[in-house]
GROMACS .gro file of C-alpha atoms in nm:
model
  344
    1MET     CA    1  -4.302   3.715  -3.875
    2LYS     CA    2  -4.046   3.537  -4.089
    3ASN     CA    3  -4.300   3.282  -4.213
    4LEU     CA    4  -4.556   3.555  -4.276
    5PHE     CA    5  -4.310   3.752  -4.485
    6ARG     CA    6  -4.206   3.438  -4.675
    7ASN     CA    7  -4.568   3.348  -4.752
    8ARG     CA    8  -4.645   3.696  -4.879
    9TRP     CA    9  -4.330   3.691  -5.090
   10GLN     CA   10  -4.430   3.353  -5.237
   11ARG     CA   11  -4.778   3.479  -5.326
   12TRP     CA   12  -4.633   3.790  -5.487
   13ILE     CA   13  -4.393   3.580  -5.695
   14ASN     CA   14  -4.676   3.346  -5.800
   15ARG     CA   15  -4.877   3.641  -5.927
   16ARG     CA   16  -4.575   3.789  -6.098
   17ILE     CA   17  -4.464   3.463  -6.261
   18PRO     CA   18  -4.762   3.234  -6.340
   19ARG     CA   19  -4.708   2.870  -6.432
   20SER     CA   20  -4.605   2.814  -6.791
   21ASP     CA   21  -4.369   2.591  -6.988
   22LEU     CA   22  -4.248   2.898  -7.181
   23GLN     CA   23  -4.109   3.200  -7.002
   24SER     CA   24  -3.984   3.521  -7.165
   25PHE     CA   25  -3.771   3.745  -6.946
   26SER     CA   26  -3.810   4.121  -6.940
   27GLN     CA   27  -3.798   4.406  -6.690
   28LYS     CA   28  -4.131   4.283  -6.546
   29ASN     CA   29  -3.990   3.956  -6.413
   30ILE     CA   30  -3.612   4.007  -6.382
   31PHE     CA   31  -3.470   4.083  -6.037
   32ILE     CA   32  -3.125   4.230  -5.978
   33LEU     CA   33  -2.920   4.288  -5.662
   34PRO     CA   34  -2.550   4.331  -5.576
   35THR     CA   35  -2.350   4.023  -5.491
   36GLY     CA   36  -2.119   4.009  -5.188
   37ALA     CA   37  -1.836   4.147  -5.401
   38GLY     CA   38  -2.070   4.419  -5.526
   39VAL     CA   39  -2.158   4.527  -5.172
   40VAL     CA   40  -1.789   4.551  -5.081
   41PHE     CA   41  -1.723   4.743  -5.404
   42GLY     CA   42  -1.999   4.990  -5.317
   43LEU     CA   43  -1.863   5.041  -4.965
   44LEU     CA   44  -1.518   5.113  -5.105
   45LEU     CA   45  -1.667   5.368  -5.342
   46PHE     CA   46  -1.843   5.535  -5.051
   47ILE     CA   47  -1.520   5.546  -4.848
   48MET     CA   48  -1.333   5.689  -5.148
   49LEU     CA   49  -1.599   5.955  -5.189
   50LEU     CA   50  -1.574   6.056  -4.824
   51THR     CA   51  -1.195   6.067  -4.852
   52GLY     CA   52  -1.214   6.287  -5.163
   53ILE     CA   53  -1.454   6.524  -4.990
   54ASN     CA   54  -1.232   6.539  -4.681
   55TYR     CA   55  -0.910   6.611  -4.868
   56GLN     CA   56  -1.061   6.787  -5.170
   57ASN     CA   57  -0.848   6.566  -5.396
   58SER     CA   58  -0.948   6.576  -5.763
   59LEU     CA   59  -0.773   6.246  -5.844
   60ILE     CA   60  -0.978   6.064  -5.579
   61TYR     CA   61  -1.294   6.223  -5.720
   62LEU     CA   62  -1.201   6.108  -6.069
   63SER     CA   63  -1.128   5.749  -5.957
   64THR     CA   64  -1.453   5.732  -5.757
   65PHE     CA   65  -1.672   5.854  -6.041
   66LEU     CA   66  -1.499   5.629  -6.297
   67LEU     CA   67  -1.545   5.322  -6.078
   68GLY     CA   68  -1.905   5.428  -6.006
   69ALA     CA   69  -1.968   5.449  -6.380
   70VAL     CA   70  -1.826   5.098  -6.417
   71PHE     CA   71  -2.068   4.976  -6.149
   72VAL     CA   72  -2.367   5.138  -6.321
   73GLY     CA   73  -2.259   4.999  -6.658
   74ALA     CA   74  -2.223   4.652  -6.507
   75MET     CA   75  -2.575   4.680  -6.366
   76HIS     CA   76  -2.721   4.756  -6.710
   77GLN     CA   77  -2.517   4.482  -6.877
   78THR     CA   78  -2.615   4.220  -6.617
   79HIS     CA   79  -2.983   4.301  -6.661
   80ARG     CA   80  -2.946   4.308  -7.038
   81ASN     CA   81  -2.786   3.964  -7.028
   82LEU     CA   82  -3.122   3.811  -6.927
   83SER     CA   83  -3.354   4.054  -7.101
   84GLY     CA   84  -3.508   3.906  -7.416
   85LEU     CA   85  -3.411   3.550  -7.328
   86GLU     CA   86  -3.670   3.271  -7.366
   87LEU     CA   87  -3.666   2.954  -7.155
   88THR     CA   88  -3.882   2.659  -7.262
   89LEU     CA   89  -3.940   2.325  -7.093
   90VAL     CA   90  -3.893   2.082  -7.382
   91GLN     CA   91  -3.924   1.745  -7.206
   92PRO     CA   92  -3.996   1.655  -6.842
   93GLY     CA   93  -3.779   1.373  -6.720
   94GLU     CA   94  -3.841   1.017  -6.608
   95GLY     CA   95  -3.645   0.805  -6.363
   96PHE     CA   96  -3.652   0.605  -6.042
   97ALA     CA   97  -3.722   0.743  -5.695
   98GLY     CA   98  -3.409   0.870  -5.525
   99ASP     CA   99  -3.232   0.952  -5.852
  100ASP     CA  100  -3.187   1.286  -6.026
  101ILE     CA  101  -3.455   1.325  -6.294
  102PRO     CA  102  -3.332   1.511  -6.605
  103PHE     CA  103  -3.551   1.798  -6.728
  104ARG     CA  104  -3.458   1.927  -7.073
  105PHE     CA  105  -3.487   2.303  -7.131
  106ARG     CA  106  -3.422   2.517  -7.438
  107LEU     CA  107  -3.262   2.860  -7.410
  108ARG     CA  108  -3.322   3.102  -7.696
  109ALA     CA  109  -3.139   3.436  -7.696
  110GLY     CA  110  -3.293   3.757  -7.825
  111ARG     CA  111  -3.110   4.049  -7.984
  112ASP     CA  112  -2.814   4.017  -7.746
  113ASP     CA  113  -2.591   3.728  -7.645
  114ALA     CA  114  -2.681   3.546  -7.325
  115ILE     CA  115  -2.350   3.486  -7.149
  116ALA     CA  116  -2.276   3.280  -6.837
  117ILE     CA  117  -2.636   3.168  -6.775
  118LEU     CA  118  -2.688   2.930  -6.483
  119LEU     CA  119  -2.995   2.708  -6.434
  120SER     CA  120  -3.057   2.557  -6.092
  121CYS     CA  121  -3.324   2.381  -5.887
  122GLY     CA  122  -3.252   2.355  -5.518
  123GLU     CA  123  -2.899   2.228  -5.470
  124SER     CA  124  -2.864   2.089  -5.823
  125GLY     CA  125  -2.746   2.309  -6.106
  126HIS     CA  126  -2.603   2.311  -6.455
  127ALA     CA  127  -2.275   2.446  -6.586
  128LEU     CA  128  -2.268   2.799  -6.723
  129VAL     CA  129  -2.423   2.827  -7.069
  130HIS     CA  130  -2.344   3.077  -7.346
  131VAL     CA  131  -2.611   3.137  -7.612
  132HIS     CA  132  -2.541   3.361  -7.910
  133CYS     CA  133  -2.802   3.612  -8.023
  134GLY     CA  134  -3.084   3.460  -8.227
  135GLN     CA  135  -2.972   3.104  -8.151
  136ALA     CA  136  -3.099   2.829  -7.919
  137GLN     CA  137  -2.932   2.571  -7.700
  138ASP     CA  138  -3.071   2.274  -7.508
  139VAL     CA  139  -2.977   2.221  -7.145
  140SER     CA  140  -3.046   1.920  -6.922
  141LEU     CA  141  -3.108   2.006  -6.557
  142PRO     CA  142  -3.114   1.724  -6.295
  143VAL     CA  143  -3.396   1.754  -6.040
  144HIS     CA  144  -3.375   1.538  -5.729
  145SER     CA  145  -3.666   1.303  -5.658
  146ALA     CA  146  -3.762   1.143  -5.328
  147HIS     CA  147  -4.085   0.952  -5.393
  148ARG     CA  148  -4.266   0.795  -5.685
  149GLY     CA  149  -4.538   0.985  -5.868
  150TYR     CA  150  -4.546   1.313  -6.055
  151LEU     CA  151  -4.251   1.548  -6.018
  152ARG     CA  152  -4.313   1.915  -6.095
  153PRO     CA  153  -4.055   2.160  -5.961
  154ASP     CA  154  -4.213   2.464  -5.805
  155ARG     CA  155  -3.944   2.690  -5.952
  156ILE     CA  156  -3.646   2.666  -6.181
  157ARG     CA  157  -3.405   2.951  -6.119
  158ILE     CA  158  -3.214   3.121  -6.401
  159GLU     CA  159  -2.930   3.350  -6.302
  160THR     CA  160  -2.636   3.546  -6.439
  161GLN     CA  161  -2.352   3.752  -6.284
  162PHE     CA  162  -2.190   3.862  -6.607
  163PRO     CA  163  -1.978   4.070  -6.666
  164PHE     CA  164  -1.788   4.140  -6.341
  165GLY     CA  165  -1.973   3.940  -6.076
  166LEU     CA  166  -2.064   4.261  -5.892
  167LEU     CA  167  -2.437   4.212  -5.948
  168LYS     CA  168  -2.661   3.913  -6.010
  169ALA     CA  169  -2.980   3.914  -6.215
  170TRP     CA  170  -3.221   3.626  -6.177
  171SER     CA  171  -3.572   3.507  -6.244
  172TRP     CA  172  -3.771   3.183  -6.241
  173ILE     CA  173  -3.978   2.959  -6.460
  174ARG     CA  174  -4.264   2.768  -6.296
  175PRO     CA  175  -4.331   2.466  -6.521
  176VAL     CA  176  -4.675   2.324  -6.590
  177SER     CA  177  -4.562   1.984  -6.721
  178ALA     CA  178  -4.454   1.724  -6.469
  179GLY     CA  179  -4.199   1.446  -6.487
  180VAL     CA  180  -4.266   1.088  -6.379
  181VAL     CA  181  -4.080   0.914  -6.096
  182PHE     CA  182  -4.091   0.533  -6.104
  183PRO     CA  183  -4.098   0.325  -5.783
  184ARG     CA  184  -3.755   0.233  -5.653
  185PRO     CA  185  -3.694  -0.130  -5.763
  186VAL     CA  186  -3.668  -0.376  -5.475
  187PRO     CA  187  -3.577  -0.742  -5.542
  188ALA     CA  188  -3.904  -0.929  -5.525
  189PRO     CA  189  -3.954  -1.257  -5.336
  190GLU     CA  190  -4.091  -1.545  -5.534
  191ALA     CA  191  -4.468  -1.519  -5.567
  192PHE     CA  192  -4.728  -1.635  -5.813
  193SER     CA  193  -4.991  -1.442  -5.995
  194MET     CA  194  -5.359  -1.496  -5.920
  195VAL     CA  195  -5.448  -1.404  -6.280
  196GLU     CA  196  -5.526  -1.686  -6.520
  197ASP     CA  197  -5.468  -1.683  -6.896
  198GLY     CA  198  -5.795  -1.864  -6.966
  199GLU     CA  199  -6.043  -2.118  -6.833
  200GLU     CA  200  -5.890  -2.418  -7.011
  201SER     CA  201  -5.537  -2.353  -6.890
  202ALA     CA  202  -5.666  -2.278  -6.540
  203GLN     CA  203  -5.855  -2.608  -6.524
  204ALA     CA  204  -5.553  -2.799  -6.655
  205ARG     CA  205  -5.324  -2.645  -6.393
  206SER     CA  206  -5.581  -2.711  -6.122
  207VAL     CA  207  -5.616  -3.080  -6.211
  208ASP     CA  208  -5.242  -3.135  -6.240
  209GLY     CA  209  -5.163  -2.934  -5.931
  210ASN     CA  210  -5.387  -3.127  -5.698
  211ASP     CA  211  -5.134  -3.412  -5.674
  212HIS     CA  212  -4.808  -3.230  -5.737
  213ALA     CA  213  -4.627  -2.970  -5.531
  214ASP     CA  214  -4.270  -2.843  -5.518
  215ILE     CA  215  -4.116  -2.860  -5.172
  216ARG     CA  216  -3.844  -2.603  -5.108
  217PRO     CA  217  -3.685  -2.427  -4.808
  218TRP     CA  218  -3.858  -2.120  -4.670
  219ARG     CA  219  -3.732  -1.782  -4.797
  220GLU     CA  220  -3.797  -1.434  -4.666
  221GLY     CA  221  -4.118  -1.298  -4.814
  222ASP     CA  222  -4.295  -1.634  -4.845
  223LEU     CA  223  -4.653  -1.644  -4.722
  224SER     CA  224  -4.711  -1.819  -4.391
  225GLN     CA  225  -5.006  -2.008  -4.544
  226ARG     CA  226  -4.765  -2.200  -4.769
  227VAL     CA  227  -4.545  -2.324  -4.484
  228LEU     CA  228  -4.584  -2.694  -4.395
  229TRP     CA  229  -4.626  -2.643  -4.022
  230LYS     CA  230  -4.676  -3.012  -3.942
  231ARG     CA  231  -4.340  -3.096  -4.096
  232PHE     CA  232  -4.184  -2.803  -3.912
  233ALA     CA  233  -4.320  -2.937  -3.580
  234ARG     CA  234  -4.192  -3.284  -3.660
  235THR     CA  235  -3.848  -3.209  -3.811
  236GLY     CA  236  -3.777  -2.846  -3.722
  237GLN     CA  237  -3.724  -2.762  -4.092
  238MET     CA  238  -3.932  -2.480  -4.233
  239VAL     CA  239  -4.030  -2.570  -4.590
  240VAL     CA  240  -4.281  -2.427  -4.834
  241ALA     CA  241  -4.513  -2.610  -5.075
  242ASP     CA  242  -4.568  -2.451  -5.417
  243TRP     CA  243  -4.883  -2.604  -5.563
  244GLU     CA  244  -4.896  -2.584  -5.939
  245GLY     CA  245  -5.267  -2.520  -5.931
  246GLU     CA  246  -5.208  -2.202  -5.730
  247GLN     CA  247  -4.943  -2.053  -5.951
  248GLY     CA  248  -5.167  -1.881  -6.202
  249SER     CA  249  -5.023  -1.752  -6.527
  250PRO     CA  250  -4.648  -1.690  -6.553
  251HIS     CA  251  -4.722  -1.407  -6.800
  252TRP     CA  252  -4.875  -1.177  -6.537
  253LEU     CA  253  -4.720  -0.952  -6.275
  254ASP     CA  254  -4.986  -0.927  -6.008
  255PHE     CA  255  -5.027  -0.662  -5.739
  256ASN     CA  256  -5.226  -0.912  -5.529
  257ALA     CA  257  -4.943  -1.167  -5.524
  258TYR     CA  258  -4.784  -0.996  -5.220
  259PRO     CA  259  -5.063  -0.975  -4.960
  260GLY     CA  260  -4.822  -0.931  -4.668
  261ALA     CA  261  -4.653  -0.617  -4.805
  262ASP     CA  262  -4.776  -0.258  -4.808
  263HIS     CA  263  -4.875  -0.090  -5.132
  264GLU     CA  264  -4.550   0.100  -5.193
  265LEU     CA  265  -4.341  -0.212  -5.137
  266ARG     CA  266  -4.560  -0.408  -5.378
  267LEU     CA  267  -4.508  -0.140  -5.643
  268SER     CA  268  -4.132  -0.158  -5.585
  269TYR     CA  269  -4.144  -0.537  -5.629
  270LEU     CA  270  -4.338  -0.497  -5.953
  271ALA     CA  271  -4.097  -0.230  -6.079
  272PHE     CA  272  -3.808  -0.472  -6.021
  273LEU     CA  273  -3.989  -0.748  -6.212
  274VAL     CA  274  -4.080  -0.514  -6.498
  275ASN     CA  275  -3.713  -0.416  -6.529
  276GLU     CA  276  -3.601  -0.778  -6.530
  277ARG     CA  277  -3.853  -0.890  -6.790
  278GLY     CA  278  -3.797  -0.580  -6.998
  279LYS     CA  279  -3.424  -0.658  -7.017
  280SER     CA  280  -3.485  -1.022  -7.110
  281GLY     CA  281  -3.755  -0.940  -7.364
  282ALA     CA  282  -4.006  -1.173  -7.197
  283ARG     CA  283  -4.378  -1.132  -7.252
  284PHE     CA  284  -4.572  -1.012  -6.947
  285GLY     CA  285  -4.882  -0.826  -6.837
  286LEU     CA  286  -4.949  -0.606  -6.535
  287ASN     CA  287  -5.245  -0.639  -6.302
  288LEU     CA  288  -5.316  -0.350  -6.064
  289PRO     CA  289  -5.637  -0.272  -5.875
  290GLY     CA  290  -5.853  -0.084  -6.121
  291GLN     CA  291  -5.603  -0.106  -6.407
  292ILE     CA  292  -5.484  -0.392  -6.627
  293ILE     CA  293  -5.221  -0.388  -6.902
  294GLU     CA  294  -5.244  -0.683  -7.135
  295PRO     CA  295  -4.935  -0.903  -7.189
  296ASP     CA  296  -4.681  -0.772  -7.439
  297SER     CA  297  -4.306  -0.739  -7.473
  298GLY     CA  298  -4.045  -0.483  -7.570
  299PRO     CA  299  -3.893  -0.164  -7.424
  300ALA     CA  300  -4.202   0.045  -7.501
  301HIS     CA  301  -4.425  -0.197  -7.309
  302ALA     CA  302  -4.186  -0.199  -7.011
  303ALA     CA  303  -4.174   0.183  -7.009
  304ARG     CA  304  -4.553   0.198  -7.018
  305CYS     CA  305  -4.579  -0.040  -6.722
  306LEU     CA  306  -4.328   0.165  -6.522
  307ARG     CA  307  -4.530   0.483  -6.587
  308VAL     CA  308  -4.846   0.308  -6.470
  309LEU     CA  309  -4.669   0.193  -6.153
  310ALA     CA  310  -4.537   0.545  -6.095
  311THR     CA  311  -4.875   0.718  -6.127
  312TRP     CA  312  -5.101   0.453  -5.972
  313GLY     CA  313  -5.315   0.623  -5.709
  314GLU     CA  314  -5.157   0.963  -5.778
  315GLU     CA  315  -5.332   1.275  -5.908
  316ARG     CA  316  -5.173   1.477  -6.185
  317PRO     CA  317  -5.081   1.831  -6.072
  318ARG     CA  318  -5.336   2.089  -6.175
  319ASP     CA  319  -5.237   2.298  -6.476
  320ALA     CA  320  -5.285   2.656  -6.362
  321MET     CA  321  -5.139   2.835  -6.661
  322SER     CA  322  -5.200   3.204  -6.603
  323GLU     CA  323  -5.471   3.226  -6.341
  324PRO     CA  324  -5.376   3.498  -6.089
  325HIS     CA  325  -5.334   3.389  -5.732
  326GLY     CA  326  -5.663   3.428  -5.543
  327THR     CA  327  -5.887   3.422  -5.852
  328ARG     CA  328  -6.084   3.124  -5.726
  329LYS     CA  329  -6.144   3.295  -5.393
  330ARG     CA  330  -6.273   3.609  -5.557
  331SER     CA  331  -6.492   3.412  -5.795
  332SER     CA  332  -6.635   3.204  -5.509
  333ARG     CA  333  -6.714   3.519  -5.313
  334THR     CA  334  -6.877   3.674  -5.617
  335SER     CA  335  -7.085   3.363  -5.682
  336SER     CA  336  -7.197   3.345  -5.318
  337ARG     CA  337  -7.294   3.713  -5.334
  338VAL     CA  338  -7.500   3.649  -5.648
  339ILE     CA  339  -7.672   3.351  -5.484
  340THR     CA  340  -7.750   3.561  -5.176
  341GLU     CA  341  -7.891   3.845  -5.386
  342GLY     CA  342  -8.099   3.594  -5.581
  343ARG     CA  343  -8.246   3.457  -5.260
  344VAL     CA  344  -8.328   3.806  -5.140
   0.00000   0.00000   0.00000
């Protein structure tokens, strides 16, 4: 029963507040309820009223009605504090998996001041914001990320308890735009790209590499095919041979250079290498299955590569701007009915 009620509540909210990067708050989408202090305040008023009726004391009546008027006035002021306010998603954030991704919002007040406004998403929130009437203010809200890919919060909550904290008024914005979460960088073992810069350089490396190899101790992450097993059986030392002809181009970061790792770990390796080369200003390209970024350098190139790593194999969330919940079901039923009638 609890899950059924929650699902119905979610569907009702989705119809009431469709996805949009701009949300204007009015009596149609603002909710208001007493806080814990407000409930206690109301109970005290009720007890005072019963006491006044029992003793027929005019002073108790006067105090009860005055405090009741304060409660009603606070209710109107709390609702008015959100009414007319506009909340816009200015820029979705970017960052690495596991970090808080900053989403930048803009609050624009209407005819009245917006006082003590709180934005929150899950457990993360922002400090109280005051926006004067007719003015705007930007707010950065951290949204926690767990995995790489697109990050689109289902709801961003906006709330106020001004002026007395007896009532809280709240609403939501359901953004359309999504942030990007990069793979968590993991230090990559030494590996060599399978991508060549050109036929001439490839042939030159192949000829030179047939007679030359670097012998080094085995390190975690090295391929078993590169281990000199005969030497290991003879001496007990596990060493690896790096043939120059197998190294490929040093300007490429290759997804296929880590055949023993799963896809997510390979992306984390590549994210680490992109960060390292981006900091040093080195020239590099990125080779992913179905997608290639030509070699370049600079912060913009590194940021582009990180976005590609973040969204590789991921689908962008659908942009359902104002379509009511269930529209597709009704349209599919209607279309099936038309097809049936056509057959008849």
